[in-house]
CSV table of C-alpha atoms and ligand atoms in Angstrom, one decimal:
chain,number,residue,atom,x,y,z
A,1,MET,CA,151.7,131.7,179.9
A,2,LYS,CA,153.1,134.0,177.3
A,3,ILE,CA,152.6,134.6,173.4
A,4,THR,CA,155.4,136.3,171.3
A,5,SER,CA,156.0,136.9,167.6
A,6,ALA,CA,159.3,138.9,168.1
A,7,PHE,CA,161.2,136.8,165.7
A,8,ASP,CA,161.9,136.1,162.0
A,9,GLY,CA,158.6,136.0,160.1
A,10,GLY,CA,156.4,136.3,163.4
A,11,ASN,CA,153.2,138.5,163.3
A,12,ILE,CA,150.9,138.7,166.0
A,13,ASP,CA,149.5,141.3,168.5
A,14,VAL,CA,148.3,140.1,171.9
A,15,LEU,CA,145.0,141.6,173.2
A,16,ALA,CA,144.7,139.1,176.2
A,17,ALA,CA,146.4,136.1,177.3
A,18,ASP,CA,145.5,135.7,180.8
A,19,SER,CA,143.5,132.5,180.6
A,20,PRO,CA,144.0,129.7,178.4
A,21,ASP,CA,140.5,129.6,177.1
A,22,ASP,CA,140.1,133.2,176.4
A,23,ILE,CA,143.3,134.1,174.3
A,24,ARG,CA,142.4,137.1,172.2
A,25,LEU,CA,144.8,138.0,169.4
A,26,ASN,CA,145.0,140.4,166.2
A,27,ILE,CA,147.1,140.0,163.1
A,28,ARG,CA,149.3,142.9,162.5
A,29,VAL,CA,148.8,144.8,159.4
A,30,ASP,CA,151.7,145.0,156.8
A,31,ASN,CA,153.6,148.1,156.9
A,32,GLY,CA,152.5,150.6,154.7
A,33,SER,CA,149.5,148.8,153.2
A,34,LYS,CA,145.9,147.5,154.4
A,35,HIS,CA,147.0,144.0,153.8
A,36,PHE,CA,147.1,141.2,156.6
A,37,GLN,CA,146.5,137.5,156.8
A,38,TRP,CA,149.9,135.9,157.8
A,39,PHE,CA,150.2,135.1,161.4
A,40,PHE,CA,153.1,133.2,163.3
A,41,PHE,CA,153.6,133.2,167.0
A,42,ARG,CA,154.9,131.0,169.9
A,43,ALA,CA,152.7,130.1,173.0
A,44,SER,CA,154.8,129.1,175.8
A,45,GLY,CA,154.0,127.9,179.4
A,46,VAL,CA,151.0,126.0,177.9
A,47,GLY,CA,151.8,122.4,178.2
A,48,ASN,CA,148.6,120.2,178.5
A,49,GLN,CA,146.3,123.3,178.7
A,50,ALA,CA,143.3,123.4,176.4
A,51,LEU,CA,144.0,126.6,174.4
A,52,ARG,CA,141.3,128.7,172.7
A,53,MET,CA,142.8,131.4,170.6
A,54,ARG,CA,140.6,133.9,168.9
A,55,LEU,CA,142.2,135.9,166.0
A,56,GLN,CA,139.7,138.8,166.4
A,57,ASN,CA,140.4,140.8,163.2
A,58,ALA,CA,140.3,137.8,160.9
A,59,GLY,CA,137.1,139.1,159.3
A,60,ALA,CA,139.0,142.1,158.0
A,61,ALA,CA,141.9,140.1,156.5
A,62,SER,CA,142.8,140.5,152.9
A,63,PHE,CA,141.1,137.1,151.7
A,64,THR,CA,138.4,136.0,154.1
A,65,ASP,CA,137.6,133.1,151.6
A,66,GLY,CA,140.8,131.8,153.0
A,67,TRP,CA,139.6,131.1,156.4
A,68,LYS,CA,136.6,128.9,155.0
A,69,ASN,CA,137.6,125.2,155.5
A,70,TYR,CA,141.1,126.2,156.7
A,71,ALA,CA,143.0,124.8,159.6
A,72,ALA,CA,146.0,126.4,161.0
A,73,VAL,CA,149.5,124.7,161.4
A,74,ALA,CA,151.3,123.9,164.7
A,75,SER,CA,154.8,122.6,165.5
A,76,TYR,CA,156.7,121.7,168.7
A,77,ASP,CA,160.1,121.2,166.9
A,78,ARG,CA,159.7,123.9,164.0
A,79,LYS,CA,160.4,121.0,161.5
A,80,HIS,CA,157.1,119.0,161.4
A,81,TRP,CA,153.9,121.1,161.1
A,82,PHE,CA,150.7,119.6,161.5
A,83,ARG,CA,147.0,120.9,161.2
A,84,VAL,CA,145.0,122.0,164.3
A,85,PRO,CA,141.2,122.3,164.7
A,86,THR,CA,140.3,125.9,163.5
A,87,SER,CA,137.0,127.5,162.9
A,88,TYR,CA,135.9,130.6,161.3
A,89,ALA,CA,132.5,132.5,162.5
A,90,ASP,CA,131.4,136.1,163.2
A,91,GLY,CA,134.7,137.6,161.7
A,92,GLU,CA,136.9,135.6,164.1
A,93,LEU,CA,139.3,132.6,163.6
A,94,THR,CA,139.4,130.3,166.5
A,95,ILE,CA,142.0,127.7,166.9
A,96,GLU,CA,141.6,125.1,169.6
A,97,HIS,CA,144.5,123.0,170.6
A,98,THR,CA,145.8,121.2,173.7
A,99,PRO,CA,149.6,121.4,173.3
A,100,ALA,CA,151.6,118.1,174.3
A,101,ALA,CA,154.7,120.2,175.0
A,102,ASP,CA,155.3,123.4,177.0
A,103,ALA,CA,155.8,125.6,173.9
A,104,VAL,CA,154.3,125.5,170.5
A,105,TYR,CA,154.4,127.5,167.5
A,106,TYR,CA,151.2,128.5,165.4
A,107,ALA,CA,151.2,129.9,161.9
A,108,TYR,CA,149.1,130.5,158.8
A,109,PHE,CA,151.4,128.0,156.8
A,110,ALA,CA,154.8,126.3,157.6
A,111,PRO,CA,157.0,129.2,157.8
A,112,TYR,CA,160.2,129.6,155.8
A,113,SER,CA,163.0,131.4,157.7
A,114,GLN,CA,165.8,133.6,156.5
A,115,GLU,CA,168.2,131.2,157.9
A,116,ARG,CA,166.8,128.3,155.9
A,117,HIS,CA,167.0,130.6,152.7
A,118,ALA,CA,170.8,131.2,153.7
A,119,ASP,CA,171.4,127.6,154.2
A,120,VAL,CA,169.7,126.5,150.9
A,121,VAL,CA,171.7,129.3,149.0
A,122,ALA,CA,175.0,128.1,150.6
A,123,GLN,CA,174.2,124.4,150.0
A,124,SER,CA,173.4,125.1,146.4
A,125,LEU,CA,176.7,126.9,145.8
A,126,THR,CA,178.7,123.7,146.7
A,127,ALA,CA,177.1,122.1,143.4
A,128,ASP,CA,179.0,122.3,140.3
A,129,GLY,CA,178.3,125.1,137.8
A,130,VAL,CA,176.2,127.2,140.5
A,131,ARG,CA,176.9,130.9,141.0
A,132,LEU,CA,175.5,133.5,143.2
A,133,GLU,CA,174.6,137.1,141.8
A,134,VAL,CA,173.5,139.4,144.5
A,135,LEU,CA,171.5,141.7,142.3
A,136,GLY,CA,171.4,144.5,145.0
A,137,SER,CA,169.8,145.4,148.2
A,138,SER,CA,166.3,145.4,149.4
A,139,LEU,CA,165.0,148.7,151.2
A,140,ASP,CA,165.9,147.0,154.4
A,141,GLY,CA,169.4,146.5,153.2
A,142,ARG,CA,169.0,142.4,152.7
A,143,ASP,CA,170.9,140.7,149.7
A,144,LEU,CA,168.6,140.0,146.8
A,145,ASP,CA,170.1,136.5,145.9
A,146,LEU,CA,169.9,135.1,142.5
A,147,LEU,CA,171.2,131.5,141.7
A,148,VAL,CA,172.6,131.1,138.4
A,149,ILE,CA,172.9,127.5,137.3
A,150,GLY,CA,175.0,126.7,134.1
A,151,GLU,CA,177.0,128.8,131.7
A,152,PRO,CA,175.7,130.7,128.8
A,153,ALA,CA,176.6,129.0,125.5
A,154,LYS,CA,179.9,129.9,124.1
A,155,ASP,CA,180.1,131.1,120.5
A,156,ASN,CA,180.7,127.7,118.9
A,157,GLN,CA,177.9,126.1,120.9
A,158,ALA,CA,174.2,125.8,120.3
A,159,PRO,CA,172.3,128.7,122.1
A,160,LYS,CA,170.8,127.9,125.5
A,161,LYS,CA,167.4,128.7,126.9
A,162,SER,CA,167.2,131.1,129.7
A,163,CYS,CA,164.8,129.9,132.4
A,164,TRP,CA,163.7,132.1,135.1
A,165,ILE,CA,162.0,130.8,138.3
A,166,ILE,CA,161.0,133.5,140.9
A,167,ALA,CA,159.1,133.0,144.4
A,168,ARG,CA,157.7,134.9,147.2
A,169,GLN,CA,157.0,138.2,145.7
A,170,HIS,CA,154.3,137.7,148.2
A,171,PRO,CA,156.1,137.1,151.4
A,172,GLY,CA,153.4,135.4,153.2
A,173,GLU,CA,153.1,132.7,150.5
A,174,THR,CA,155.9,130.5,152.2
A,175,MET,CA,154.9,127.5,150.1
A,176,ALA,CA,156.5,129.3,147.1
A,177,GLU,CA,159.9,129.0,148.6
A,178,TRP,CA,159.4,125.5,149.7
A,179,LEU,CA,158.5,124.5,146.1
A,180,VAL,CA,161.8,126.2,144.8
A,181,GLU,CA,163.7,124.2,147.4
A,182,GLY,CA,162.4,121.0,146.1
A,183,LEU,CA,163.0,122.2,142.4
A,184,LEU,CA,166.6,123.2,143.2
A,185,GLU,CA,167.4,120.1,145.0
A,186,ARG,CA,166.4,118.1,142.0
A,187,LEU,CA,168.0,120.3,139.4
A,188,LEU,CA,171.4,120.2,141.2
A,189,ASP,CA,171.1,116.3,141.6
A,190,PRO,CA,174.3,115.1,139.6
A,191,GLU,CA,172.5,111.8,139.0
A,192,ASP,CA,169.3,112.8,137.9
A,193,PRO,CA,168.9,112.4,134.0
A,194,ILE,CA,166.1,115.0,133.5
A,195,ALA,CA,167.9,117.6,135.6
A,196,ARG,CA,171.2,117.0,133.7
A,197,ARG,CA,169.7,117.2,130.3
A,198,LEU,CA,167.9,120.5,131.4
A,199,ARG,CA,171.3,121.9,132.6
A,200,GLU,CA,172.8,121.0,129.2
A,201,ILE,CA,170.4,123.0,127.2
A,202,ALA,CA,169.3,125.9,129.7
A,203,VAL,CA,170.8,128.3,132.1
A,204,PHE,CA,168.6,128.7,135.1
A,205,TYR,CA,168.0,131.9,137.1
A,206,VAL,CA,166.5,131.1,140.3
A,207,MET,CA,165.3,133.8,142.7
A,208,PRO,CA,164.0,131.8,145.8
A,209,CYS,CA,162.9,134.9,147.8
A,210,MET,CA,162.0,138.1,146.0
A,211,ASN,CA,160.8,139.8,149.1
A,212,PRO,CA,163.2,139.0,151.9
A,213,ASP,CA,162.0,142.2,154.0
A,214,GLY,CA,158.3,141.4,153.8
A,215,ALA,CA,159.3,137.9,154.8
A,216,PHE,CA,161.2,138.8,157.8
A,217,ARG,CA,158.7,141.5,158.8
A,218,GLY,CA,155.8,138.8,158.8
A,219,HIS,CA,153.9,140.4,156.0
A,220,LEU,CA,151.3,138.8,153.9
A,221,ARG,CA,151.7,140.7,150.6
A,222,VAL,CA,154.1,143.6,150.5
A,223,ASN,CA,157.7,144.7,150.9
A,224,ALA,CA,159.3,147.0,153.6
A,225,THR,CA,157.4,150.1,152.5
A,226,GLY,CA,154.1,148.7,151.3
A,227,ALA,CA,154.8,147.9,147.7
A,228,ASN,CA,152.8,144.8,146.3
A,229,LEU,CA,155.8,143.6,144.1
A,230,ASN,CA,153.5,141.7,141.7
A,231,ARG,CA,151.9,145.1,140.9
A,232,GLU,CA,155.1,146.8,140.0
A,233,TRP,CA,156.5,145.2,137.0
A,234,LEU,CA,155.5,147.9,134.5
A,235,GLU,CA,157.2,150.8,136.3
A,236,PRO,CA,159.3,149.6,139.2
A,237,THR,CA,161.4,152.1,141.0
A,238,ALA,CA,164.5,152.1,143.2
A,239,LYS,CA,162.8,153.9,145.9
A,240,ARG,CA,159.7,151.7,146.1
A,241,SER,CA,160.4,148.4,144.3
A,242,PRO,CA,164.0,147.8,143.8
A,243,GLU,CA,163.4,144.1,144.1
A,244,VAL,CA,161.4,144.0,140.9
A,245,LEU,CA,163.6,146.8,139.1
A,246,LEU,CA,166.9,144.8,139.4
A,247,VAL,CA,165.3,141.4,138.3
A,248,ARG,CA,163.8,143.1,135.4
A,249,GLN,CA,167.1,144.8,134.6
A,250,ARG,CA,169.0,141.4,134.6
A,251,MET,CA,166.1,139.7,132.7
A,252,ALA,CA,166.7,142.1,129.8
A,253,GLU,CA,170.3,141.1,129.6
A,254,THR,CA,169.7,137.4,129.9
A,255,GLY,CA,166.6,137.3,127.8
A,256,VAL,CA,163.7,134.8,129.2
A,257,ASP,CA,162.5,131.8,127.4
A,258,PHE,CA,160.7,130.2,130.3
A,259,PHE,CA,159.1,132.1,133.3
A,260,LEU,CA,157.7,130.8,136.4
A,261,ASP,CA,156.5,132.9,139.2
A,262,VAL,CA,155.5,130.7,142.4
A,263,HIS,CA,152.7,132.0,144.7
A,264,GLY,CA,150.1,130.6,147.0
A,265,ASP,CA,146.5,131.2,146.9
A,266,GLU,CA,144.5,131.8,150.1
A,267,GLY,CA,141.0,130.6,148.8
A,268,LEU,CA,141.3,127.9,146.4
A,269,PRO,CA,142.1,124.3,147.6
A,270,TYR,CA,144.1,123.4,144.4
A,271,ASN,CA,147.4,123.8,142.6
A,272,PHE,CA,146.9,125.6,139.4
A,273,ILE,CA,148.5,127.8,136.7
A,274,ALA,CA,147.5,131.2,135.7
A,275,GLY,CA,148.8,132.2,132.3
A,276,PRO,CA,149.0,135.8,130.6
A,277,ASP,CA,145.5,135.7,129.3
A,278,GLY,CA,144.4,139.0,127.8
A,279,ILE,CA,148.0,140.5,126.9
A,280,PRO,CA,148.2,142.3,123.6
A,281,ALA,CA,151.2,139.7,122.6
A,282,LEU,CA,149.2,136.5,123.4
A,283,THR,CA,149.3,134.1,120.5
A,284,PRO,CA,147.7,130.6,119.8
A,285,GLU,CA,151.3,129.0,119.9
A,286,LEU,CA,151.9,130.5,123.5
A,287,VAL,CA,148.6,129.1,124.6
A,288,ALA,CA,149.2,125.8,123.1
A,289,LEU,CA,152.5,125.6,124.8
A,290,GLN,CA,151.2,126.5,128.2
A,291,GLU,CA,148.4,123.7,127.7
A,292,ASP,CA,151.4,121.2,126.8
A,293,PHE,CA,153.2,122.2,130.0
A,294,GLU,CA,150.1,121.8,132.1
A,295,ALA,CA,149.3,118.5,130.7
A,296,ALA,CA,152.9,117.4,131.4
A,297,LEU,CA,152.7,118.6,134.9
A,298,ARG,CA,149.4,116.8,135.5
A,299,ARG,CA,151.0,113.7,134.4
A,300,ALA,CA,153.9,114.2,136.8
A,301,SER,CA,152.1,115.1,139.8
A,302,PRO,CA,148.5,114.1,140.6
A,303,ASP,CA,148.7,117.1,143.1
A,304,PHE,CA,148.4,119.5,140.1
A,305,GLN,CA,145.3,120.0,138.1
A,306,SER,CA,143.9,122.5,135.6
A,307,GLU,CA,140.0,122.4,136.1
A,308,HIS,CA,140.0,124.8,138.9
A,309,GLY,CA,141.7,128.3,138.8
A,310,TYR,CA,141.4,132.0,138.1
A,311,PRO,CA,139.0,133.2,135.3
A,312,ALA,CA,140.9,134.1,132.3
A,313,ALA,CA,141.2,137.8,131.6
A,314,ALA,CA,139.6,139.0,128.5
A,315,PRO,CA,141.5,140.2,125.4
A,316,GLY,CA,143.2,143.4,126.1
A,317,GLU,CA,142.2,143.3,129.8
A,318,ALA,CA,145.4,141.7,131.4
A,319,ASN,CA,146.9,143.6,134.3
A,320,MET,CA,150.3,144.6,132.7
A,321,THR,CA,151.6,145.4,136.2
A,322,MET,CA,151.8,141.8,137.1
A,323,ALA,CA,155.0,139.6,136.4
A,324,THR,CA,153.4,137.0,134.3
A,325,ASN,CA,151.7,139.4,131.9
A,326,TYR,CA,154.6,141.8,131.8
A,327,ILE,CA,157.3,139.1,130.9
A,328,ALA,CA,155.1,137.3,128.4
A,329,GLN,CA,154.3,140.6,126.6
A,330,ALA,CA,158.2,141.8,127.0
A,331,HIS,CA,159.8,138.6,126.0
A,332,GLY,CA,157.2,136.5,124.2
A,333,CYS,CA,157.9,133.5,126.1
A,334,LEU,CA,155.9,130.9,128.1
A,335,SER,CA,155.1,132.8,131.4
A,336,MET,CA,153.1,131.5,134.0
A,337,THR,CA,152.1,132.1,137.6
A,338,LEU,CA,151.9,128.7,139.8
A,339,GLU,CA,149.5,129.0,142.6
A,340,GLN,CA,149.5,126.4,145.6
A,341,PRO,CA,146.9,126.2,148.4
A,342,PHE,CA,147.2,127.4,152.0
A,343,LYS,CA,144.6,124.7,152.9
A,344,ASP,CA,145.0,121.4,151.3
A,345,THR,CA,144.2,119.9,147.8
A,346,ALA,CA,140.6,119.0,147.4
A,347,ASP,CA,141.1,116.1,145.0
A,348,THR,CA,144.2,114.6,146.8
A,349,PRO,CA,144.0,115.6,150.6
A,350,LEU,CA,146.3,114.7,153.3
A,351,PRO,CA,144.3,116.2,156.5
A,352,GLU,CA,146.9,115.6,158.9
A,353,VAL,CA,149.4,118.2,157.3
A,354,GLY,CA,147.2,119.7,154.5
A,355,TRP,CA,149.2,121.1,151.8
A,356,SER,CA,152.8,120.9,153.4
A,357,PRO,CA,156.6,121.7,152.8
A,358,ALA,CA,157.3,118.2,151.4
A,359,ARG,CA,154.4,118.3,149.2
A,360,CYS,CA,155.5,121.7,147.8
A,361,GLN,CA,159.0,120.2,147.2
A,362,LYS,CA,157.9,117.2,145.4
A,363,LEU,CA,155.7,119.6,143.0
A,364,GLY,CA,158.7,121.8,142.5
A,365,ALA,CA,160.7,118.7,141.6
A,366,ALA,CA,157.9,117.8,139.3
A,367,ILE,CA,158.1,121.1,137.6
A,368,LEU,CA,161.3,119.9,135.8
A,369,ASP,CA,159.5,116.8,134.3
A,370,ALA,CA,157.0,119.2,132.7
A,371,LEU,CA,159.8,121.8,131.7
A,372,TYR,CA,161.6,118.7,130.1
A,373,VAL,CA,158.6,117.7,128.0
A,374,VAL,CA,158.2,121.2,126.4
A,375,ARG,CA,162.0,122.0,126.1
A,376,ASP,CA,162.1,122.0,122.6
A,377,SER,CA,159.1,124.3,122.0
A,378,LEU,CA,160.3,127.1,124.3
A,379,ARG,CA,160.9,130.5,122.5
B,401,ZN,ZN1,150.8,135.6,145.5
């Protein structure tokens, strides 16, 4: 029996793996920070053995609410991810599973690899009117890929909206990139009427992975040197947070009429949106526009709801270092954080897989329905 995480996105430390019913593990802490919660490892030589795996430092993880009513995901073929019995007690997360194959992968949520990112970018570039802008390099030297879909309006044309969609500022929130994959697939479908109309009236700037270093390193929340990118928007620096600095600079050139920052929430079993509540520039019009967008998204997808979410920040108390707040203030546009569950949706559960890559993709496609409804009201 062997357990390893020495691969893209892997994260685990092995304390003991001598006996199948007494496997003891720790989740590695994100480099340069105190955060940890993302895990991803392979167990091999384990076919038909009853495994009992205890993640012994789970009680000190970043969001222990996340372990309540949670089930880990497993896969034999690294394509289909299913949930396995998981419990949380006395500060330990225990996964109990008898694998049907000799090797099995376990993770916090269905992983999203660097290779898959490269495939989706390459595939997207085969569609008409799609360009790749490499904004620069991450601290580990990875390309920061921005897909640009559509051309800015020429002088004799009606102006086009600038729609920005970014994902995975927090690299362990892989559901964010799964969602963007579904959104892109629909947006680039030459026969989808909503996508065609949106491409006529808008230029899309899509950043499927804001934090490729953290993703590869198996981090939950920070980049290579420990910066939480969604706390860097007020004063990003080349040394600490080039990912945010470069996107912010490009946004200043394109303007922003619509902004969606895609995340996952460890604790809440819901898809929901958090807006720029509490920013100085918030207007009744912006609040109404967000309500219209959410209503349209609820109609497009029963997996989305607006009843449960974060409490709104009081006026003047918004955290301006966060992307949604910074961009709403700087650009005066519809600006939202979309949160998806690690667990499942409480109102529309699917226990075998929980919230899953395919469900993320379908919600990503539904985003375009909602954007279509509010298109004429954008800034
Ligand atoms: Zn997040």
